[in-house]
CSV table of C-alpha atoms in Angstrom, one decimal:
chain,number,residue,atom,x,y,z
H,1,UNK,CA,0.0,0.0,0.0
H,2,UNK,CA,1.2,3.3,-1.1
H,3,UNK,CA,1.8,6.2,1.4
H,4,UNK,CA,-1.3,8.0,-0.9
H,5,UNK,CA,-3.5,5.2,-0.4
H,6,UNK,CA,-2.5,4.8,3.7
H,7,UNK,CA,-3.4,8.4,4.0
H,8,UNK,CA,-6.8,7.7,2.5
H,9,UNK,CA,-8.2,5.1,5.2
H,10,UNK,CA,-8.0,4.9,8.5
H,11,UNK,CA,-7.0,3.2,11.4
H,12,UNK,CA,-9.6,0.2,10.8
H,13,UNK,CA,-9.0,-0.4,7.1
H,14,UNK,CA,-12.0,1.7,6.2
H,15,UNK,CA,-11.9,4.5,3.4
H,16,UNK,CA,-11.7,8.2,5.0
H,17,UNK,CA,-14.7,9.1,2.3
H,18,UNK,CA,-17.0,6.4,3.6
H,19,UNK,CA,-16.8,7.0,7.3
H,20,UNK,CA,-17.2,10.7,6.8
H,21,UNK,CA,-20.5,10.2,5.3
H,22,UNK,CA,-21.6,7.6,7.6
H,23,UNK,CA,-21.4,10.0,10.3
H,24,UNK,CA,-22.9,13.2,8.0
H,25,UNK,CA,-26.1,10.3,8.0
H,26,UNK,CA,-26.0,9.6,10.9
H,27,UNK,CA,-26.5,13.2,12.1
H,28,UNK,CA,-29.2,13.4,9.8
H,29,UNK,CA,-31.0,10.2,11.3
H,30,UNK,CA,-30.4,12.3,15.1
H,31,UNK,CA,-31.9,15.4,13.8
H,32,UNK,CA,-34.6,13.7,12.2
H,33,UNK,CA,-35.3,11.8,15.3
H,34,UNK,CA,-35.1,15.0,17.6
H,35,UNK,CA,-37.5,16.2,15.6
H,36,UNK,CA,-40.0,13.6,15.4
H,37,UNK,CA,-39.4,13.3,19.3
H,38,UNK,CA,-40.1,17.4,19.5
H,39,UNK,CA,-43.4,16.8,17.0
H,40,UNK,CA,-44.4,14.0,19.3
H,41,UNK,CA,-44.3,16.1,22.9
H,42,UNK,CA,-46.2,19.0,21.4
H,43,UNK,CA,-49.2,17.6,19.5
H,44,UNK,CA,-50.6,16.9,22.4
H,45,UNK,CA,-50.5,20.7,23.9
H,46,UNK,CA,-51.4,21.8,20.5
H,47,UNK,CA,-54.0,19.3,20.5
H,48,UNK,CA,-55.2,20.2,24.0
H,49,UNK,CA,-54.7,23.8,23.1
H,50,UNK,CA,-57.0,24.0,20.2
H,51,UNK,CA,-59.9,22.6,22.4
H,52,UNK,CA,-59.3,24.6,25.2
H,53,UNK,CA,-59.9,27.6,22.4
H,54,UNK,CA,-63.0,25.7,21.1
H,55,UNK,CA,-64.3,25.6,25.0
H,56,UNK,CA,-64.0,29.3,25.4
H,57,UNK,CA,-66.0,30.1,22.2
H,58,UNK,CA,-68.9,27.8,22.8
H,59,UNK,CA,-69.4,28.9,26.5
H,60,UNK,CA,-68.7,32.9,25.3
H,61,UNK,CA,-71.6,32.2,22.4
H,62,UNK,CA,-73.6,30.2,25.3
H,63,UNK,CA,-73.4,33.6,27.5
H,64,UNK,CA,-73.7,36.2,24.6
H,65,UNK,CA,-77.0,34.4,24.1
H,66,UNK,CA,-78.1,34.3,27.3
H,67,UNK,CA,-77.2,38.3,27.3
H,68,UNK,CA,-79.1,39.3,24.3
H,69,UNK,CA,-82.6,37.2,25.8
H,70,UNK,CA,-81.8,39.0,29.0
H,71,UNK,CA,-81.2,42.5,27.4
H,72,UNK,CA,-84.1,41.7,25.3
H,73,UNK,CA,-86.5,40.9,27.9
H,74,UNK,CA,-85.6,43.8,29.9
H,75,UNK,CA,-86.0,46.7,27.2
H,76,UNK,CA,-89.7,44.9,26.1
H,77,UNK,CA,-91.0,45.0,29.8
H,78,UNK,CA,-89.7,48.6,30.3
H,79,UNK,CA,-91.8,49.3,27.0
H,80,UNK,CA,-94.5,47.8,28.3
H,81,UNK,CA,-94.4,49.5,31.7
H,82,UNK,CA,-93.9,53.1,29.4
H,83,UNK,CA,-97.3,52.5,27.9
H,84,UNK,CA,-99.3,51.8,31.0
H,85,UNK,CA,-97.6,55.1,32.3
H,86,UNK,CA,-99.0,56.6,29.1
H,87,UNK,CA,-102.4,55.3,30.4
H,88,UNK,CA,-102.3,56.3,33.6
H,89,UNK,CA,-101.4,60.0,32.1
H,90,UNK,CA,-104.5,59.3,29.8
H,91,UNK,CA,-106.3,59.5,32.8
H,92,UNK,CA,-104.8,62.2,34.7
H,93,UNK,CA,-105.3,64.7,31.9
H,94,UNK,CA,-109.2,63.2,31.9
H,95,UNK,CA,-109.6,64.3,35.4
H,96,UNK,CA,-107.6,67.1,34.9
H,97,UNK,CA,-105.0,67.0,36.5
H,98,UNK,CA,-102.1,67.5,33.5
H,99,UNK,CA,-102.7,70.2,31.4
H,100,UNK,CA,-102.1,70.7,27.7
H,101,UNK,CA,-98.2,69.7,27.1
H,102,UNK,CA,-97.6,68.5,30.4
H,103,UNK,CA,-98.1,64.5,29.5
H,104,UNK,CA,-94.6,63.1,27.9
H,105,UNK,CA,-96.4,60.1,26.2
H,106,UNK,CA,-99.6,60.8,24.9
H,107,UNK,CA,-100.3,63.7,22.4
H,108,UNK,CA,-103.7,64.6,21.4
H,109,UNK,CA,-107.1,63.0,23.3
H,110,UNK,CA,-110.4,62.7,21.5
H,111,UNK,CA,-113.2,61.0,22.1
H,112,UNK,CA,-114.8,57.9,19.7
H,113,UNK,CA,-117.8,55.7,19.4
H,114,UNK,CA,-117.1,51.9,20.8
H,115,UNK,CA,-117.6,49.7,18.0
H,116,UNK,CA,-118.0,46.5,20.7
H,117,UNK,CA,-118.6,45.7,24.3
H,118,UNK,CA,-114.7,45.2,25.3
H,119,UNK,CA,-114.1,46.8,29.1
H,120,UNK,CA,-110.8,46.6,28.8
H,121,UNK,CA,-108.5,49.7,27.1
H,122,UNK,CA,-107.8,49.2,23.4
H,123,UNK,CA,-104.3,49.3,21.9
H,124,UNK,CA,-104.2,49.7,17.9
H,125,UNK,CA,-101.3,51.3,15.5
H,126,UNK,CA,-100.0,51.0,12.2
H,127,UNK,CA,-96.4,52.7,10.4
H,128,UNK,CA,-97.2,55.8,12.1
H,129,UNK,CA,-97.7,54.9,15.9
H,130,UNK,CA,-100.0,53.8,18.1
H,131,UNK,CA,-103.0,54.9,19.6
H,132,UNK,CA,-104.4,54.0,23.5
H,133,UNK,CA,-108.0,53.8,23.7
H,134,UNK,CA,-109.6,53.4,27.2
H,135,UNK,CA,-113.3,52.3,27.6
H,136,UNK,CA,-115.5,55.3,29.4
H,137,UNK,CA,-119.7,55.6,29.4
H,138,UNK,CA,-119.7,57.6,26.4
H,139,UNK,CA,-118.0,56.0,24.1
H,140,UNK,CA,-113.7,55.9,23.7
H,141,UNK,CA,-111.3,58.0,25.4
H,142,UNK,CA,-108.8,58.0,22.3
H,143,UNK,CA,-104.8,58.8,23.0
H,144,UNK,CA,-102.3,59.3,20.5
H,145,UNK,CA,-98.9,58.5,22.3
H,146,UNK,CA,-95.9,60.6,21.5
H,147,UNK,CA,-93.6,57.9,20.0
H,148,UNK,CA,-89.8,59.2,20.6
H,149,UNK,CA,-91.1,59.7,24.0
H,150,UNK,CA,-92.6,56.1,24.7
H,151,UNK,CA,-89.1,54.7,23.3
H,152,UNK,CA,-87.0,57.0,25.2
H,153,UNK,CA,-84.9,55.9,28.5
H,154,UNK,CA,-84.9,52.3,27.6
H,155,UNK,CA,-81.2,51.9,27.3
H,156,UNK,CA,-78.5,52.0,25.7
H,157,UNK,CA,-78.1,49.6,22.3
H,158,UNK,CA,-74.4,47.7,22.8
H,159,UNK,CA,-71.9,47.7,20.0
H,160,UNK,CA,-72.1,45.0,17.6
H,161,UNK,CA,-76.0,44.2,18.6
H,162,UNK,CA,-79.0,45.4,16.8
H,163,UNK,CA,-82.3,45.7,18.1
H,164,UNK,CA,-85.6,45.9,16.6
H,165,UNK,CA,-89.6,46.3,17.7
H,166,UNK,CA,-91.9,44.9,15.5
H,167,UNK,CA,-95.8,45.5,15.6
H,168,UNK,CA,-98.2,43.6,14.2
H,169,UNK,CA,-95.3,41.6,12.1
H,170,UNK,CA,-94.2,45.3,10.7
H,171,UNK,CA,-90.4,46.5,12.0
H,172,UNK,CA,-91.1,50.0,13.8
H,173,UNK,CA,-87.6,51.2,15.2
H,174,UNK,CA,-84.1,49.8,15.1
H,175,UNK,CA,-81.0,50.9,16.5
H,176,UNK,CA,-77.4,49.7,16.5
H,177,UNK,CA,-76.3,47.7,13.9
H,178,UNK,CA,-74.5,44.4,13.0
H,179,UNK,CA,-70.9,43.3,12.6
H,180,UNK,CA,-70.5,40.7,10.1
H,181,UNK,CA,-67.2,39.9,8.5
H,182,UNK,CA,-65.9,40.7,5.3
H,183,UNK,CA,-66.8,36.6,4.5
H,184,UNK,CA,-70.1,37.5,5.7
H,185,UNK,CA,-70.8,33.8,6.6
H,186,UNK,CA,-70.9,34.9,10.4
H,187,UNK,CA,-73.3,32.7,12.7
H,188,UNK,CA,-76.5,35.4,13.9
H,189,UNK,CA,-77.3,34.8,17.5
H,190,UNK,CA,-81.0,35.6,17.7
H,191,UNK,CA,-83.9,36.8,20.3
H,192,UNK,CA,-87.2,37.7,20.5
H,193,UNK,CA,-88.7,38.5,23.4
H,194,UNK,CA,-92.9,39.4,23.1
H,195,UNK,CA,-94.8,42.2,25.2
H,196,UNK,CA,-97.6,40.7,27.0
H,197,UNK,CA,-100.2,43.3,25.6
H,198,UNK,CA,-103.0,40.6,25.6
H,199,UNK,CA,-103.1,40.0,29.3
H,200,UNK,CA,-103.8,44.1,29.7
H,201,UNK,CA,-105.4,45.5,26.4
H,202,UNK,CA,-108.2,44.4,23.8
H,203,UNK,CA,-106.0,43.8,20.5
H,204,UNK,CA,-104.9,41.1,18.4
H,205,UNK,CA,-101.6,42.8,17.3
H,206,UNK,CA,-98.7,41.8,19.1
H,207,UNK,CA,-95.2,43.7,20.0
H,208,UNK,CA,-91.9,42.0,20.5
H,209,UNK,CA,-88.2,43.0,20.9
H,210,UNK,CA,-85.8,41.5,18.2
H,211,UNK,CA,-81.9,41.2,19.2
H,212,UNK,CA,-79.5,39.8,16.8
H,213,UNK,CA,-75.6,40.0,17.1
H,214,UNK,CA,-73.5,38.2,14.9
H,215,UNK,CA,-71.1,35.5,16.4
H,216,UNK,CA,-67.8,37.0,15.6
H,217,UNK,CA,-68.9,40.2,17.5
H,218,UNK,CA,-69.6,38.2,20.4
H,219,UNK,CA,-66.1,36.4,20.1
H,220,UNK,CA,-64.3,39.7,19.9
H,221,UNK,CA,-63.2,40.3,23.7
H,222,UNK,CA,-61.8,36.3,23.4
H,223,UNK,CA,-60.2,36.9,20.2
H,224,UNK,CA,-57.0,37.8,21.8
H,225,UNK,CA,-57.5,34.9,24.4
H,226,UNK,CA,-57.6,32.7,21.8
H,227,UNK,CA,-54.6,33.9,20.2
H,228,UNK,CA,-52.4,33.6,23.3
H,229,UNK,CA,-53.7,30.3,24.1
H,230,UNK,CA,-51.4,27.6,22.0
H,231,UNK,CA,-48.4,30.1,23.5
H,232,UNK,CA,-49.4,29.9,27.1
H,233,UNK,CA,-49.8,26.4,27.1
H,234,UNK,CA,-46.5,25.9,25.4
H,235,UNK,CA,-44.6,27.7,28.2
């Protein structure tokens, strides 16, 4: 053996060449195994992770629900107790005892022939507004109520949430608006809550308070949550 070809192998017969790419694989086979090993300890946080996220949504769309019913419920009983106010004015300036002006829900009184035998006050309306009707001797003691005032000091409409009250199926006055997405594919969480006009007033219309809010909205204080998550859970 030349001193050339001693040079080229090395202490166990074996060519220089061939042991230096043995060990350039075999560095590949350890990296390749630290990485599956690395793959393998985070799935399951990312795993784990990604349902926590899930978890958080539901229940925030669970609770953004229940908010909109509740919200909903409140502002159609507060409506409800503004027009018996408006009826107990009604009386008042019968008697006398409000002048011209000094009601803030009902407008203009007149008086109208009954067209049944109903005891019980009358509630009708169309596009325009409403009008209260209560039952006397001579015939029907007919209010026009003052509609900014009757919707007035019901609260506030929150972002992202719009809400609507219908009348006899016809939409009289929304407020707020909705976010949707630029997808526009957002989930709508929905409410309806009705006024219980039949159990005090002859009518077959009914009133209700619509809420709607769109899901991504409602996910919008846990977006950041769910961002930070995966991280949190990593360290």
């Amino acid at each position: 053996m030349t001193s050339f070809e001693r040079r080229m192998v090395d202490s166990s017969g074996w060519p220089k060449s061939f042991n230096t790419m043995r060990r350039l694989s075999g560095k590949k086979v350890e990296s390749r195994i630290i990485l599956l090993v690395t793959l393998m300890a985070l799935l399951p946080v990312i795993l784990t992770s990604m349902l926590a996220v899930r978890e958080i949504e539901e229940r925030t769309l669970v609770l953004a629900q229940d908010q909109l019913r509740e919200s909903a419920k409140t502002y159609a009983l507060s409506l409800f107790d503004h027009l018996e106010h408006a009826a107990w004015q009604m009386r008042l300036l019968e008697l006398g005892d409000l002048g011209p002006g000094e009601s803030s829900y009902v407008g203009d009184l007149r008086m109208a022939t009954a067209n049944g035998s109903s005891e019980r006050s009358l509630l009708s309306g169309d596009e325009n507004g409403l009008e209260l009707a209560l039952v006397r001797e001579e015939g029907l003691l007919v209010g026009t109520l003052l509609m900014d005032a009757l919707f007035s000091g019901l609260g506030h409409v929150p972002a992202g949430v719009e809400r609507c009250v219908f009348f006899a199926s016809k939409s009289w006055r929304c407020e707020g608006s909705l976010e949707i997405s630029q997808a526009g594919s957002d989930p709508i969480l929905h409410t309806e809550w009705m006024l219980p006009l039949a159990s005090v007033y002859e009518t077959d219309a009914q009133m209700s308070v619509v809420m709607r809010q769109s899901a991504a909205s409602a996910l919008r204080h846990v977006a950041l949550v769910s961002q930070l998550m995966p991280l949190a859970m990593l360290l």
